[in-house]
Backbone as ProteinMPNN parsed JSONL, in Angstrom:
{"seq_chain_A": "XXXXXXXXXXXXXXXXXXXXXXXXXXXXXXXXXXXXXXXXXXXXXXXXXXXXXXXXXXXXXXXXXXXXXXXXXXXXXXXXXXXXXXXXXXXXXXXXXXXXXX", "coords_chain_A": {"N_chain_A": [[4.37, 6.017, -26.209], [6.413, 3.392, -25.346], [5.706, 0.485, -23.84], [5.854, -2.589, -21.99], [3.437, -5.198, -21.959], [1.806, -5.741, -18.941], [3.716, -4.504, -17.333], [4.669, -1.611, -15.464], [5.143, 1.603, -16.846], [7.943, 3.907, -17.047], [8.003, 6.903, -15.082], [6.65, 9.781, -16.582], [6.298, 13.05, -18.113], [3.042, 14.431, -18.087], [0.71, 14.225, -20.799], [-1.486, 15.477, -23.433], [-3.493, 13.524, -23.659], [-3.464, 12.417, -21.09], [-4.253, 14.639, -19.56], [-6.817, 14.947, -20.566], [-8.048, 12.621, -19.598], [-7.924, 13.213, -16.866], [-9.624, 15.449, -16.811], [-12.028, 14.194, -17.388], [-12.497, 12.583, -15.134], [-12.555, 14.333, -13.044], [-14.869, 15.33, -11.612], [-15.621, 13.012, -10.263], [-13.4, 12.646, -8.624], [-13.592, 14.949, -7.051], [-15.958, 14.361, -5.72], [-15.178, 12.112, -4.272], [-13.155, 13.125, -2.618], [-14.43, 15.167, -1.39], [-13.982, 17.847, -2.042], [-13.601, 20.886, -3.914], [-11.845, 21.586, -6.774], [-10.019, 24.219, -7.995], [-7.764, 24.347, -9.533], [-6.57, 21.771, -11.606], [-4.457, 20.052, -12.835], [-2.793, 17.794, -14.808], [0.345, 16.431, -14.079], [2.415, 14.427, -13.984], [2.737, 11.026, -15.164], [2.161, 7.463, -15.227], [1.884, 4.377, -17.003], [0.189, 1.237, -17.419], [-0.393, -1.78, -18.95], [-2.822, -4.226, -19.275], [-5.532, -6.257, -19.473], [-6.84, -4.018, -19.752], [-6.105, -0.495, -19.836], [-4.103, 0.995, -17.436], [-3.697, 3.837, -15.398], [-1.515, 5.858, -13.524], [-1.586, 8.942, -12.069], [-0.186, 12.038, -11.356], [-1.536, 14.904, -10.074], [-1.687, 18.36, -10.124], [-3.104, 20.385, -7.735], [-3.063, 22.789, -6.537], [-0.899, 25.485, -5.458], [1.374, 24.239, -4.173], [0.377, 21.76, -3.882], [-0.593, 18.421, -4.425], [-2.303, 15.585, -5.789], [-2.66, 12.026, -6.114], [-3.861, 9.939, -8.637], [-5.483, 6.904, -9.511], [-6.465, 5.352, -12.328], [-8.508, 3.379, -14.404], [-8.795, 2.322, -17.779], [-10.906, 0.964, -20.106], [-10.274, -1.154, -22.939], [-10.543, 0.154, -26.302], [-12.191, -1.508, -27.909], [-13.861, -2.514, -26.034], [-15.385, -0.421, -25.243], [-13.981, 1.661, -24.029], [-14.401, 2.96, -21.575], [-13.875, 4.851, -18.516], [-12.626, 4.355, -15.193], [-12.392, 5.537, -11.984], [-10.218, 4.434, -9.673], [-8.873, 5.018, -7.372], [-7.733, 7.544, -5.045], [-5.158, 9.488, -3.749], [-4.487, 11.801, -1.321], [-2.842, 14.881, -0.228], [-0.221, 14.971, -1.307], [3.123, 15.682, -2.514], [5.179, 17.54, -4.842], [7.493, 16.068, -5.044], [6.907, 13.471, -4.217], [6.956, 10.04, -4.996], [5.437, 8.3, -7.756], [3.566, 5.722, -7.348], [1.929, 2.507, -7.614], [-1.168, 1.964, -5.841], [-3.58, 0.989, -3.304], [-6.881, 1.775, -2.618]], "CA_chain_A": [[5.21, 5.461, -25.167], [6.612, 1.973, -25.572], [5.76, -0.256, -22.585], [5.527, -4.002, -22.093], [2.193, -5.611, -21.331], [2.005, -6.249, -17.591], [4.748, -3.759, -16.6], [4.452, -0.166, -15.381], [6.103, 2.44, -17.562], [8.654, 4.887, -16.238], [7.253, 8.145, -14.896], [6.914, 10.779, -17.619], [5.435, 14.228, -18.048], [1.695, 14.195, -18.595], [0.432, 14.755, -22.129], [-2.884, 15.886, -23.646], [-4.357, 12.382, -23.356], [-3.547, 12.303, -19.636], [-5.083, 15.745, -19.079], [-8.189, 14.628, -20.965], [-8.524, 11.633, -18.616], [-8.145, 13.956, -15.621], [-10.824, 16.267, -16.986], [-13.199, 13.312, -17.378], [-12.729, 12.014, -13.802], [-12.458, 15.399, -12.031], [-16.053, 15.368, -10.741], [-15.554, 11.823, -9.399], [-12.363, 12.935, -7.621], [-14.16, 15.936, -6.131], [-16.921, 13.639, -4.889], [-14.467, 11.202, -3.369], [-12.371, 13.896, -1.638], [-15.313, 16.198, -0.846], [-13.325, 19.13, -2.29], [-13.73, 21.472, -5.24], [-10.504, 21.978, -7.206], [-9.929, 25.281, -9.004], [-6.676, 23.887, -10.407], [-6.589, 20.315, -11.743], [-3.549, 19.928, -13.977], [-1.964, 16.585, -14.827], [1.766, 16.767, -14.078], [3.197, 13.238, -14.323], [1.919, 9.822, -15.277], [2.709, 6.147, -15.559], [0.877, 3.512, -17.628], [0.331, -0.206, -17.243], [-1.376, -2.385, -19.847], [-3.214, -5.627, -19.113], [-6.747, -6.357, -20.286], [-7.244, -2.616, -19.845], [-4.976, 0.395, -19.607], [-4.118, 1.572, -16.098], [-2.946, 5.075, -15.298], [-1.214, 6.56, -12.279], [-1.45, 10.327, -12.5], [0.045, 13.078, -10.35], [-2.311, 16.065, -10.481], [-1.469, 19.571, -9.33], [-4.398, 20.931, -7.314], [-2.776, 24.041, -5.845], [0.482, 25.937, -5.652], [2.317, 23.178, -3.763], [-0.465, 20.628, -3.502], [-0.792, 17.407, -5.455], [-2.977, 14.337, -5.459], [-2.361, 10.938, -7.04], [-5.043, 9.222, -9.103], [-5.336, 5.631, -10.203], [-7.608, 5.292, -13.241], [-8.513, 2.287, -15.374], [-9.496, 2.6, -19.024], [-11.177, -0.237, -20.899], [-9.804, -1.088, -24.326], [-11.557, 0.739, -27.192], [-13.143, -2.52, -28.381], [-14.781, -2.758, -24.918], [-16.087, 0.816, -24.92], [-13.057, 2.712, -23.613], [-14.856, 3.65, -20.37], [-12.901, 5.157, -17.468], [-13.038, 4.083, -13.817], [-11.497, 6.047, -10.956], [-10.099, 3.365, -8.687], [-8.3, 5.483, -6.123], [-7.19, 8.89, -4.905], [-4.319, 9.745, -2.581], [-4.376, 13.241, -1.104], [-1.702, 15.404, 0.534], [1.035, 14.604, -1.957], [3.984, 16.796, -2.906], [5.799, 17.413, -6.159], [8.58, 15.095, -4.975], [6.444, 12.126, -3.883], [6.984, 9.098, -6.114], [4.142, 7.873, -8.311], [3.578, 4.271, -7.22], [0.593, 1.909, -7.508], [-1.703, 1.944, -4.479], [-4.927, 0.448, -3.136], [-7.803, 2.484, -1.706]], "C_chain_A": [[5.259, 3.952, -25.339], [6.739, 1.263, -24.226], [5.343, -1.691, -22.828], [4.185, -4.258, -21.421], [2.535, -6.196, -19.967], [3.043, -5.508, -16.776], [4.383, -2.274, -16.573], [5.539, 0.555, -16.155], [6.898, 3.269, -16.564], [7.759, 6.111, -16.102], [7.654, 9.136, -15.98], [5.98, 11.97, -17.426], [4.09, 13.893, -18.676], [1.525, 14.854, -19.963], [-1.053, 15.12, -22.233], [-3.859, 14.762, -23.311], [-4.552, 12.255, -21.849], [-4.416, 13.418, -19.056], [-6.546, 15.502, -19.413], [-8.808, 13.615, -19.997], [-8.826, 12.33, -17.295], [-9.422, 14.782, -15.693], [-12.087, 15.408, -16.871], [-13.507, 12.751, -15.995], [-12.741, 13.068, -12.698], [-13.659, 15.404, -11.087], [-16.092, 14.163, -9.801], [-14.537, 12.029, -8.281], [-12.911, 13.913, -6.594], [-15.184, 15.289, -5.201], [-16.242, 12.762, -3.861], [-13.716, 11.957, -2.267], [-13.213, 14.95, -0.922], [-14.674, 17.584, -0.925], [-13.627, 19.584, -3.711], [-12.358, 22.008, -5.626], [-10.589, 23.045, -8.289], [-8.851, 24.932, -10.026], [-6.708, 22.369, -10.424], [-5.773, 19.974, -12.982], [-2.679, 18.681, -13.84], [-0.498, 16.985, -14.95], [2.62, 15.598, -14.571], [2.263, 12.048, -14.463], [2.777, 8.588, -15.517], [1.57, 5.322, -16.127], [1.227, 2.051, -17.395], [-0.759, -0.847, -18.094], [-1.567, -3.854, -19.503], [-4.402, -5.838, -20.049], [-7.383, -4.985, -20.446], [-6.006, -1.769, -19.593], [-5.15, 1.045, -18.237], [-3.248, 2.817, -16.096], [-2.717, 5.432, -13.843], [-0.925, 7.988, -12.697], [-1.221, 11.226, -11.289], [-0.619, 14.341, -10.875], [-2.018, 17.23, -9.537], [-2.826, 20.185, -9.035], [-4.244, 22.231, -6.528], [-1.304, 24.349, -5.988], [1.521, 24.874, -5.306], [1.583, 21.89, -3.39], [-0.713, 19.706, -4.69], [-1.639, 16.281, -4.895], [-2.526, 13.297, -6.476], [-3.667, 10.228, -7.371], [-4.636, 7.888, -9.693], [-6.614, 5.445, -11.002], [-7.425, 4.107, -14.178], [-9.282, 2.735, -16.605], [-9.658, 1.291, -19.787], [-10.606, -0.061, -22.297], [-10.916, -0.525, -25.207], [-12.604, -0.27, -27.666], [-14.169, -2.881, -27.296], [-15.468, -1.474, -24.457], [-15.207, 1.957, -24.445], [-13.455, 3.479, -22.372], [-13.727, 3.849, -19.366], [-13.487, 4.835, -16.099], [-11.983, 4.662, -12.886], [-11.403, 4.986, -9.874], [-9.454, 3.818, -7.393], [-7.775, 6.896, -6.212], [-6.343, 8.925, -3.64], [-4.139, 11.254, -2.477], [-3.078, 13.584, -0.386], [-0.364, 14.931, -0.018], [1.826, 15.86, -2.302], [4.53, 16.542, -4.304], [6.838, 16.295, -6.168], [8.145, 13.681, -4.633], [6.436, 11.249, -5.13], [5.574, 8.665, -6.513], [4.154, 6.351, -8.379], [2.156, 3.724, -7.119], [0.143, 1.84, -6.042], [-3.085, 1.322, -4.482], [-5.684, 1.376, -2.206], [-9.154, 2.624, -2.328]], "O_chain_A": [[4.214, 3.313, -25.467], [7.751, 1.411, -23.54], [4.579, -1.983, -23.748], [3.842, -3.609, -20.433], [3.43, -7.032, -19.843], [3.244, -5.85, -15.61], [3.849, -1.744, -17.548], [6.706, 0.167, -16.122], [6.563, 3.324, -15.38], [6.862, 6.325, -16.917], [8.838, 9.316, -16.266], [5.005, 11.903, -16.676], [4.013, 13.166, -19.667], [2.116, 15.896, -20.246], [-1.782, 15.077, -21.241], [-4.926, 15.008, -22.749], [-5.665, 12.014, -21.38], [-5.224, 13.173, -18.161], [-7.423, 15.823, -18.611], [-9.973, 13.75, -19.622], [-9.857, 12.073, -16.674], [-10.207, 14.808, -14.745], [-13.095, 15.849, -16.318], [-14.668, 12.466, -15.7], [-12.92, 12.727, -11.528], [-13.477, 15.475, -9.871], [-16.547, 14.282, -8.664], [-14.772, 11.641, -7.137], [-12.715, 13.725, -5.394], [-15.262, 15.638, -4.024], [-16.68, 12.679, -2.714], [-13.645, 11.496, -1.128], [-12.755, 15.558, 0.046], [-14.803, 18.393, -0.005], [-13.877, 18.767, -4.597], [-11.771, 22.798, -4.887], [-11.151, 22.817, -9.36], [-9.002, 25.185, -11.221], [-6.857, 21.741, -9.376], [-6.321, 19.651, -14.036], [-1.928, 18.536, -12.876], [-0.137, 17.781, -15.817], [3.448, 15.761, -15.467], [1.144, 12.055, -13.95], [3.93, 8.662, -15.941], [0.411, 5.541, -15.775], [2.387, 1.684, -17.202], [-1.93, -0.488, -17.969], [-0.609, -4.625, -19.445], [-4.299, -5.629, -21.258], [-8.351, -4.821, -21.188], [-4.971, -2.289, -19.177], [-6.214, 1.577, -17.921], [-2.187, 2.845, -16.719], [-3.627, 5.321, -13.021], [-0.106, 8.221, -13.586], [-1.974, 11.177, -10.316], [-0.315, 14.8, -11.976], [-2.093, 17.096, -8.316], [-3.604, 20.472, -9.945], [-5.203, 22.711, -5.924], [-0.549, 23.569, -6.57], [2.45, 24.643, -6.08], [2.114, 21.044, -2.671], [-1.002, 20.152, -5.801], [-1.684, 16.055, -3.686], [-2.067, 13.64, -7.566], [-4.476, 9.952, -6.485], [-3.572, 7.761, -10.299], [-7.708, 5.385, -10.44], [-6.329, 3.862, -14.682], [-10.289, 3.435, -16.501], [-8.681, 0.6, -20.076], [-10.473, 1.064, -22.779], [-12.096, -0.701, -24.904], [-13.776, 0.076, -27.809], [-15.209, -3.473, -27.587], [-16.072, -1.45, -23.385], [-15.637, 3.11, -24.456], [-12.908, 4.552, -22.12], [-12.745, 3.107, -19.368], [-14.682, 5.015, -15.865], [-10.807, 4.314, -12.988], [-12.401, 4.672, -9.225], [-9.479, 3.083, -6.406], [-7.421, 7.388, -7.284], [-6.765, 8.446, -2.587], [-3.695, 11.904, -3.423], [-2.316, 12.702, 0.011], [0.52, 14.535, 0.741], [1.273, 16.958, -2.373], [4.358, 15.461, -4.868], [7.039, 15.646, -7.194], [8.952, 12.759, -4.751], [5.968, 11.666, -6.19], [4.65, 8.669, -5.699], [4.674, 5.76, -9.325], [1.27, 4.4, -6.596], [0.957, 1.681, -5.132], [-3.693, 1.147, -5.538], [-5.194, 1.726, -1.133], [-10.06, 3.191, -1.717]]}, "name": "protein", "num_of_chains": 1, "seq": "XXXXXXXXXXXXXXXXXXXXXXXXXXXXXXXXXXXXXXXXXXXXXXXXXXXXXXXXXXXXXXXXXXXXXXXXXXXXXXXXXXXXXXXXXXXXXXXXXXXXXX"}
């Protein structure tokens, strides 16, 4: 995906990399929401690159239930670690994927 440094990409369908990120932060999300998710499938994502890569991810957690995640990933030269920076619950398939604070 071709995006400018400092700008959010357009929303696109999630890929294997995005699902891998979701798999890695799932336990953190469950801890933050105090819920156990049987389904946890990345649906859509947006990226933003600064000194690290930022992800907004729409995750399907039930038949008509979605959550939004905001995840930071350090550059590979800095270890590539992931940090869950926010979760928004009670989202729908049609809710836009926009940056948030929480």
